[in-house]
XYZ file of C-alpha atoms in Angstrom:
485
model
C 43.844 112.275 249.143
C 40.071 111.959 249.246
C 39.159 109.462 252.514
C 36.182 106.802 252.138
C 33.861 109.390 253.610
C 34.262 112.192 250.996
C 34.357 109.372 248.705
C 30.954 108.484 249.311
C 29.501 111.908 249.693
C 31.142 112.713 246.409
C 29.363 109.715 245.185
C 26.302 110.150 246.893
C 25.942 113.725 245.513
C 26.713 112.431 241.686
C 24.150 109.612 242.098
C 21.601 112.820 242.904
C 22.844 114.943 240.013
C 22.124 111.834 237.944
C 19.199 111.208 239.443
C 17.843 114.539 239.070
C 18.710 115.168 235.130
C 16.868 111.667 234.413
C 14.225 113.045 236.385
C 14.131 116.168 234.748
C 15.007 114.791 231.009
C 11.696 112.563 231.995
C 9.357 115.017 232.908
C 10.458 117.226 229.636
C 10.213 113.856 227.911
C 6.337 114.101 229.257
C 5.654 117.973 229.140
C 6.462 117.296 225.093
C 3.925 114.218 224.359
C 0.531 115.419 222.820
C -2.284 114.786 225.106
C -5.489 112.781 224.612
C -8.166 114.487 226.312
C -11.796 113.440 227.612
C -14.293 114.790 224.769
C -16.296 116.143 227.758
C -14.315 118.441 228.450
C -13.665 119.902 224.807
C -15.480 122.830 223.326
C -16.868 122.371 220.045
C -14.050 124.607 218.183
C -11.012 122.906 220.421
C -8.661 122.466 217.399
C -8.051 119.235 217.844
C -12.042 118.968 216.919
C -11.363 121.307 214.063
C -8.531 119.369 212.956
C -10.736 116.026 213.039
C -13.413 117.518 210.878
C -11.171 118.925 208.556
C -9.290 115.319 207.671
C -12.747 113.426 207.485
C -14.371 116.370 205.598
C -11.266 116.011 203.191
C -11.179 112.261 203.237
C -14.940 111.199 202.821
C -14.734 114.339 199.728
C -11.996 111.832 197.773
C -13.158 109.250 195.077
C -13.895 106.567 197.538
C -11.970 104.035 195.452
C -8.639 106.287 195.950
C -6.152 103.813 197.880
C -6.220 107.247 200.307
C -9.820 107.464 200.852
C -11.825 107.463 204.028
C -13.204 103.870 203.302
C -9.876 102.573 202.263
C -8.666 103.559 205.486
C -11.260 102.150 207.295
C -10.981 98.563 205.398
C -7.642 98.156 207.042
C -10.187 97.136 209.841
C -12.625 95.699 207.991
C -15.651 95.751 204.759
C -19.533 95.687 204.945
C -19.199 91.652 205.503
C -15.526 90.620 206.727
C -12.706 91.845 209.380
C -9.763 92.381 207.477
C -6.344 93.271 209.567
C -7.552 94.255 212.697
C -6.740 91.670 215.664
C -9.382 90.716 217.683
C -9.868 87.414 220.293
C -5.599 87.009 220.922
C -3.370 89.112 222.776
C -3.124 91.600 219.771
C -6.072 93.225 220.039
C -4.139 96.252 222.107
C -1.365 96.486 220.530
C -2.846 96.475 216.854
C -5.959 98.874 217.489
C -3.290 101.341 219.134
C -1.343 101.321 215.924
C -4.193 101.858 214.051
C -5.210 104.975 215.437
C -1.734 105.727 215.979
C -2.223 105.907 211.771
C -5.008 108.134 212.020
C -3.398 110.864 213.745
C -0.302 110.931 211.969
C -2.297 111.016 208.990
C -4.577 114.156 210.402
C -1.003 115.793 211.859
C 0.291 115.346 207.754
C -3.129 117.119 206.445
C -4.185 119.549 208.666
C -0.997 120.436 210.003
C -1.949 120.863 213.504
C 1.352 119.211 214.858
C -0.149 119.260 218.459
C -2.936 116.789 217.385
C -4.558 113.967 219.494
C -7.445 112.124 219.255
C -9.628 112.453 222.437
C -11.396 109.770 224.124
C -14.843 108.763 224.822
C -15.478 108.182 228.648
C -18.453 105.884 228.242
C -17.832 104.979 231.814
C -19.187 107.926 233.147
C -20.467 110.221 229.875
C -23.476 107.806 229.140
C -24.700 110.050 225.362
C -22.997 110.433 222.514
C -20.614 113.630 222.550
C -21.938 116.481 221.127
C -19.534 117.131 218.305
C -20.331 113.553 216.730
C -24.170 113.344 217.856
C -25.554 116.522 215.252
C -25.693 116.034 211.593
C -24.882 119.621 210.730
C -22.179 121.631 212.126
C -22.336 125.491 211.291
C -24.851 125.200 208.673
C -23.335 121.921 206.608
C -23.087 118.664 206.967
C -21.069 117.331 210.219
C -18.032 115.402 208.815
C -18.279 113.225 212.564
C -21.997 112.369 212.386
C -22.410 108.820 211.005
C -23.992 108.072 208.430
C -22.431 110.955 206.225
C -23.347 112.382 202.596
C -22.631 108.735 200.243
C -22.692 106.285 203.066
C -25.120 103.546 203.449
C -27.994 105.421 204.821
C -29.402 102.393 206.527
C -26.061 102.768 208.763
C -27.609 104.589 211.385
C -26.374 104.661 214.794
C -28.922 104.288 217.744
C -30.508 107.113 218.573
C -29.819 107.702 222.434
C -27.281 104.397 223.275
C -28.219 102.525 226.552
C -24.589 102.038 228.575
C -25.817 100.519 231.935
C -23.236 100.827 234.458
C -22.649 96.661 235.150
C -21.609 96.975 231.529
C -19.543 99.912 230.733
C -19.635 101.612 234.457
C -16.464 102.845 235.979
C -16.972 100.067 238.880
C -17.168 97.766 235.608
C -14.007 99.364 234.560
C -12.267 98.872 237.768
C -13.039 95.232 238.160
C -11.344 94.314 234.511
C -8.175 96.670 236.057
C -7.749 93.918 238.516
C -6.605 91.299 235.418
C -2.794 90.472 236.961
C -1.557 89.785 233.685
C -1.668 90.743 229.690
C -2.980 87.473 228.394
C -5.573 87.822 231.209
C -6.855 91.875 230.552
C -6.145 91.843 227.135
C -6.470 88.309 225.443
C -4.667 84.995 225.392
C -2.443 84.269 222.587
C -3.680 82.817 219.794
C -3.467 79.007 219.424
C -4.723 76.819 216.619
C -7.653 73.907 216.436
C -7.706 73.186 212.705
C -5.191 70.652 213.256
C -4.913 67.796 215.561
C -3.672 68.099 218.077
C -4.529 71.622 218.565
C -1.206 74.185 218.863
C -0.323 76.681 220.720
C 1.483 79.802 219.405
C 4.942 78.945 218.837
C 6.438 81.677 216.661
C 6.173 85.064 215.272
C 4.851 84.359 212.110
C 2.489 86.157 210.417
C -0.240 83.005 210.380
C -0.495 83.647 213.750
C -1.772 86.727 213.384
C -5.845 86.408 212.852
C -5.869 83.192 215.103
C -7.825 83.354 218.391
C -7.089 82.528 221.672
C -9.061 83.469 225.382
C -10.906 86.336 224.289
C -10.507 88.649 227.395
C -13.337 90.261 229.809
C -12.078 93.420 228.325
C -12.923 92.841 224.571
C -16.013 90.493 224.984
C -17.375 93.176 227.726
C -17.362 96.926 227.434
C -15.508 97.295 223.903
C -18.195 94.610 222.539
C -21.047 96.350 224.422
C -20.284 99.648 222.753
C -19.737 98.654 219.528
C -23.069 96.811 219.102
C -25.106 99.670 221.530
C -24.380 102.172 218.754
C -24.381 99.675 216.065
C -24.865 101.328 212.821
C -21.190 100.911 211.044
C -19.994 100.348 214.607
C -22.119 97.400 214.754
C -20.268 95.747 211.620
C -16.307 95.099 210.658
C -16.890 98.746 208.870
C -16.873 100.542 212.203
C -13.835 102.822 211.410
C -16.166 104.510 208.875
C -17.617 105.426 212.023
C -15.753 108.283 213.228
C -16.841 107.579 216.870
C -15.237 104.504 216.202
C -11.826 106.200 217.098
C -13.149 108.014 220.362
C -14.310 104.325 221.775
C -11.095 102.636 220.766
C -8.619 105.809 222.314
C -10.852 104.897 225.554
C -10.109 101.450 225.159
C -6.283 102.475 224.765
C -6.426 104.594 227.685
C -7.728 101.771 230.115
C -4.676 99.840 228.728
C -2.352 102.475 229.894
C -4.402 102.842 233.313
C -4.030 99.071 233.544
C -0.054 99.565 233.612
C -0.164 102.973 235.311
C -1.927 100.749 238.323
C 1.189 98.403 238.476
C 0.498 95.779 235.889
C 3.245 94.929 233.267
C 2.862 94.203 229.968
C 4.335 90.418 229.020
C 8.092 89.872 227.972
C 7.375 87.087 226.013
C 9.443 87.594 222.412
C 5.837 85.923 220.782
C 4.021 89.060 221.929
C 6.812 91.603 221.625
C 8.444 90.397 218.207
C 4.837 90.048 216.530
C 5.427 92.149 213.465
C 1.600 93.714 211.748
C 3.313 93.143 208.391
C 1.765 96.126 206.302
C -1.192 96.418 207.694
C -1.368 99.903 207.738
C -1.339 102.847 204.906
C 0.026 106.563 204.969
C -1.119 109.415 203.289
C 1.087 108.683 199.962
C 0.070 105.479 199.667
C 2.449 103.252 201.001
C 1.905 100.447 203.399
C 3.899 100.363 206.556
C 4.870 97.812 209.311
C 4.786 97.735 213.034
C 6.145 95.277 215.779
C 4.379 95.193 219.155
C 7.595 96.133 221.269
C 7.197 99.363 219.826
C 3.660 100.116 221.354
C 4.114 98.990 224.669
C 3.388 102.935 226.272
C 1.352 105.876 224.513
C 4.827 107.651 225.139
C 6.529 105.432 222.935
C 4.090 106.937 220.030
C 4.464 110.683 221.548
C 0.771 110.937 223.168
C -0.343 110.301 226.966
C -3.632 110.688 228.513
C -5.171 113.955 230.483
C -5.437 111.652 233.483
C -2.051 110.282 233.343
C -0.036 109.661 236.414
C 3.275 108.577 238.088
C 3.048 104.963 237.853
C 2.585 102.670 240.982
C 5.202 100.061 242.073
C 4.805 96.707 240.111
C 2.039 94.347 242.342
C 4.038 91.505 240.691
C 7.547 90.984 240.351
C 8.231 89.900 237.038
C 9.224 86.143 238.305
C 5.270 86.192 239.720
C 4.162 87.768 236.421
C 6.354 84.916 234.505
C 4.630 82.242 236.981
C 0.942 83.336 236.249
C 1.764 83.227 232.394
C 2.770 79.730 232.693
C -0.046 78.519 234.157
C -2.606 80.980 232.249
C -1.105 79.495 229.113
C -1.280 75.905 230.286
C -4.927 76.938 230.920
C -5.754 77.993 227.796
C -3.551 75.388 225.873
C -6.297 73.455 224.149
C -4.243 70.517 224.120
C -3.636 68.389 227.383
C -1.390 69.904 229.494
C -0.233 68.283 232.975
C 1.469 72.087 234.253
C -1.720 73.471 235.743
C -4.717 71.439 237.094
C -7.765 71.979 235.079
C -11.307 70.058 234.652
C -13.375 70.200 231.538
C -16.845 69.995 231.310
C -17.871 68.396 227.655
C -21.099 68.480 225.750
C -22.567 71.124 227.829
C -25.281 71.640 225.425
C -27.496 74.774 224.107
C -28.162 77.731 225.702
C -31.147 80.091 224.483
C -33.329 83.146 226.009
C -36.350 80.958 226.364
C -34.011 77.991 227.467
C -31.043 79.136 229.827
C -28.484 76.500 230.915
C -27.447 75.225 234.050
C -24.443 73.458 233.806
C -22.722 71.149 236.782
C -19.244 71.964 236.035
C -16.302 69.386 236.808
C -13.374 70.973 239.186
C -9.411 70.216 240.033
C -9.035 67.896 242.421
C -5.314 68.419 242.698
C -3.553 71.295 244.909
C -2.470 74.394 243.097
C -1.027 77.205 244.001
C -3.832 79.787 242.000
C -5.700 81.443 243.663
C -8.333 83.108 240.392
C -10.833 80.487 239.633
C -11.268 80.763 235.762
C -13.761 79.123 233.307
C -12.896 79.143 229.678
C -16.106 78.733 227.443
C -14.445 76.628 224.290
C -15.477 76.297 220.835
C -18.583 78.764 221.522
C -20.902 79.919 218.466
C -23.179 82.601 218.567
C -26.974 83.081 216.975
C -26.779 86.305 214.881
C -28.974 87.663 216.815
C -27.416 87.348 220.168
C -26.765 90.709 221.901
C -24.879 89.096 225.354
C -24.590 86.136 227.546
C -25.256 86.779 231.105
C -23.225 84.557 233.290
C -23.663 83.402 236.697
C -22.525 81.315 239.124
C -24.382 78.567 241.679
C -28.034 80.283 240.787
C -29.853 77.455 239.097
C -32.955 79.736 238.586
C -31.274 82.625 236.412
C -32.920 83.696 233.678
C -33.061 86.962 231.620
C -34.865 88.598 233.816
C -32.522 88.047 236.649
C -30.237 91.855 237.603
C -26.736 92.294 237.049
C -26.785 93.370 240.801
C -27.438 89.437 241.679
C -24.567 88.763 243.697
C -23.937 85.268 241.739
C -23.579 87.209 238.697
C -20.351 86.975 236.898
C -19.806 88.966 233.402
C -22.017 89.287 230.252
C -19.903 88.154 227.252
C -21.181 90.668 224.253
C -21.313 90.382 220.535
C -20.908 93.009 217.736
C -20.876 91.575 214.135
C -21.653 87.637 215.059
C -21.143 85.927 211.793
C -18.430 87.855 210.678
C -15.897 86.147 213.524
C -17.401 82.668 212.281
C -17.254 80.403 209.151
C -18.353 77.123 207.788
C -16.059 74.125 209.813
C -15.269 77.525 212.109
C -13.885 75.985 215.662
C -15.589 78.556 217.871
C -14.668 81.425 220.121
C -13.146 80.940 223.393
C -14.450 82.814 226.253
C -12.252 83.077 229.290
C -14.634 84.131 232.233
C -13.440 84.947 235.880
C -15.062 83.405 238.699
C -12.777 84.781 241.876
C -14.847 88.045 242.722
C -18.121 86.421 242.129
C -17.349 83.435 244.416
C -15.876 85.633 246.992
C -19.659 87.473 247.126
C -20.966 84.141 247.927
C -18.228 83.183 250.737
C -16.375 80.767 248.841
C -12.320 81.104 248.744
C -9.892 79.192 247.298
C -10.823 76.127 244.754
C -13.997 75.082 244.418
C -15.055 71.891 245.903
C -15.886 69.245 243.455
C -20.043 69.086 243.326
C -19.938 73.001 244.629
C -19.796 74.416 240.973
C -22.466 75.478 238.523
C -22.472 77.678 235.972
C -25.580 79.562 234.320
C -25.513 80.780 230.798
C -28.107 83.363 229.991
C -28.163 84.644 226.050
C -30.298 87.940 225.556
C -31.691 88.641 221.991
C -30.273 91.788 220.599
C -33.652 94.090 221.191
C -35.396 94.070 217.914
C -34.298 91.639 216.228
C -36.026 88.450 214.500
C -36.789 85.405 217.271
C -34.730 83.490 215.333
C -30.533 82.115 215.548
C -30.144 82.684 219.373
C -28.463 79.900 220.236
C -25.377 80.152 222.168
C -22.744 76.745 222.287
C -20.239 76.250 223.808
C -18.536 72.347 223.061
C -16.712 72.255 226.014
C -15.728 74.472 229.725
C -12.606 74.121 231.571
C -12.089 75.251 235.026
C -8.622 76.175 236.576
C -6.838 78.214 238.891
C -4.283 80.460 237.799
């Protein structure tokens, strides 16, 4: 008869056996993923370079107005004028750009056959030029499939010539501020909500007329993917970008900060509106057909078979999920553009125009009630951009900023960036909304906790995109709300 003892050291010694075949079925699980690795690092015959070139070689040398071709691919993001299925300004701007490329490299495993195929990723953090295999028109005597424009393109597409990525913009300290973000809707955009009726509503299922809708556009879209996107601007500067075929290097980056973001101990929501979001045909395989994905299937690279050269064992959670579930409440209560009595927020109204020549200095109204947030947020609503807007510098309690003020200022904040400015607006349009963190910037100044009413102002700096025509750079925003989250 087996006593309590054995009992437990038989059980003991199971729970280990277990233990150790999920540990060992997991790192197989890994050791079988493709890997996306840093361009840097990549010669310029790596076969997953030769087995880029080949697809776009082979897909730019269809009739264009095949339903296969390279620009009907690309249109799934967007034309010359319009954005077309791609999510951007909501909380499925991740999720939808990492199906998208998830796409592309099916579609380049399916052609080329190179079943070990992943696209690599563009470091912009800390490679500041364009990588080599996309920066020379020819390649080996003929015309370089990744150069942009290409052979038939519209030759007045032309990307800059050496790009400008200043650290405070696109720098890995950049980089490891926005990993701080606690939660999705905060690191990767608020979920969408809708103005054009009155009162204004908040997401409240998973149908498709969500989809398209804005919400807080996150620190993450409206900073370094924005920046990028308009410092190499040719098609990258327009909804066309994916005819770019850097386009896919910058967004696997932007995928691989996502999965950083969790591999730090963040979680991705559980709300059923994020994770039961279906992209209803939005994207095309190589016969033709249109396909559908939901959002709980791209939660982790792994769940698509890829991970990232610098992956790692995740850390512990740094919220439980009943702290995660707390800060979505009152995040969403933030953002809810109706009035909402579950977190205290102040609005600011008619805060007037902002221009280079005529920065604005806005006294911003603060809650007076206790909370228990700690991360002082601002949420610029119903903004509208001049065309020819490249950023708006923000800063905090510095009446004199101006465009010549640094980045290095301790009061400054963020720079909210633009790529393709009239394209995200419309006649009767209700505006972006900017949501703008204030904690780490406050902190530099020695002020914790709320803000005292009287002790806030806010500085709004546009830059004109370098150049362009003096002309549409006004930046509006109707209203600003402050809260604490």
């Amino acid at each position: 008869m087996l006593n309590r003892r054995s009992m437990m050291a038989g059980t003991a010694s199971a729970l280990a056996l277990a233990s150790g075949l999920a540990g060992s079925k997991r790192a197989s699980a890994q050791q079988g993923l493709r890997v996306r690795r840093n361009i840097a690092n990549l010669s310029l015959d790596d076969p997953d370079l030769v087995a880029l070139r080949q697809f776009v070689e082979q897909m730019r040398g269809r009739n264009q107005s095949n339903a296969t071709s390279w620009i009907k691919f690309a249109d799934i993001h967007g034309g010359s004028l319009n954005f077309n299925h791609c999510q951007h300004s909501n909380w499925y701007f991740l999720p939808w750009h990492r199906a998208y490329l998830d796409m592309y490299e099916k579609a380049v495993i399916e052609m080329t056959g190179h079943t070990r195929f992943a696209m690599p990723y563009w470091d912009w953090s800390t490679q500041r030029a364009y990588p080599a295999a996309f920066s020379d028109a020819m390649y080996q005597g003929k015309p370089n499939p990744l150069f942009s424009p290409f052979a038939g393109d519209d030759m007045r597409q032309e990307r800059k010539a050496v790009p400008s990525l200043p650290p405070a913009e696109t720098g890995a300290e950049r980089i490891r501020e926005l990993l701080n973000a606690s939660i999705l809707e905060n690191f990767g955009g608020g979920r969408p909500f809708d103005e054009r009726v009155t009162p204004p509503q908040v997401q409240n299922s998973v149908s498709p007329v969500w989809l398209g809708l804005r919400g807080a556009v996150s620190e993450l879209e409206s900073g370094p993917h924005n920046y990028v996107h308009d410092e190499v601007n040719g098609y990258m500067g327009f909804p066309a970008a994916a005819r770019d075929p850097l386009f896919f290097l910058h967004h696997a980056n932007v995928d691989r900060i996502w999965e950083n973001w969790i591999l730090q101990g963040h979680v991705n929501t559980t709300d059923p509106l994020w994770l039961d979001m279906v992209f209803p045909n939005h994207f095309l395989r190589l016969d033709g057909q249109r396909y559908s994905v939901r959002v709980d299937g791209l939660r982790r690279p792994a769940d698509l078979g890829y991970k990232y050269d610098d992956s790692r064992v995740a850390v512990p959670p740094t919220l439980s999920r009943v702290q995660a579930d707390a800060q979505e409440t009152r995040f969403k209560a933030l953002c809810n553009p109706a009035a909402t009595t579950v977190i205290p927020r102040a609005r600011t109204e008619k805060t007037g125009t902002a221009t280079p020549s005529a920065p604005l200095n806005i006294l911003l109204n603060v809650p007076s009630a206790p909370t228990s947030g700690t991360r002082v947020f601002a949420l610029l609503r119903g903004s509208h951009v001049g065309s020819n807007l490249r950023s708006v510098r923000v800063f905090v309690n510095l009446p004199v900023a101006g465009p010549g003020t640094p980045t290095t200022d301790p009061h400054y904040v963020t720079s909210i960036n633009f790529f393709a400015n009239k394209s995200h607006q419309g006649t009767g349009d209700p505006g972006h909304c900017y949501s703008v963190e204030l904690t780490r910037a406050l902190k530099k100044l020695g002020q914790n906790g709320p803000p005292a009413v009287g002790s806030l102002t806010l500085q709004l700096v546009p830059i004109q995109r370098a150049g362009s025509p003096a002309t549409d750079l006004a930046f509006v925003s109707e209203m600003i709300d402050v809260g604490l989250v």
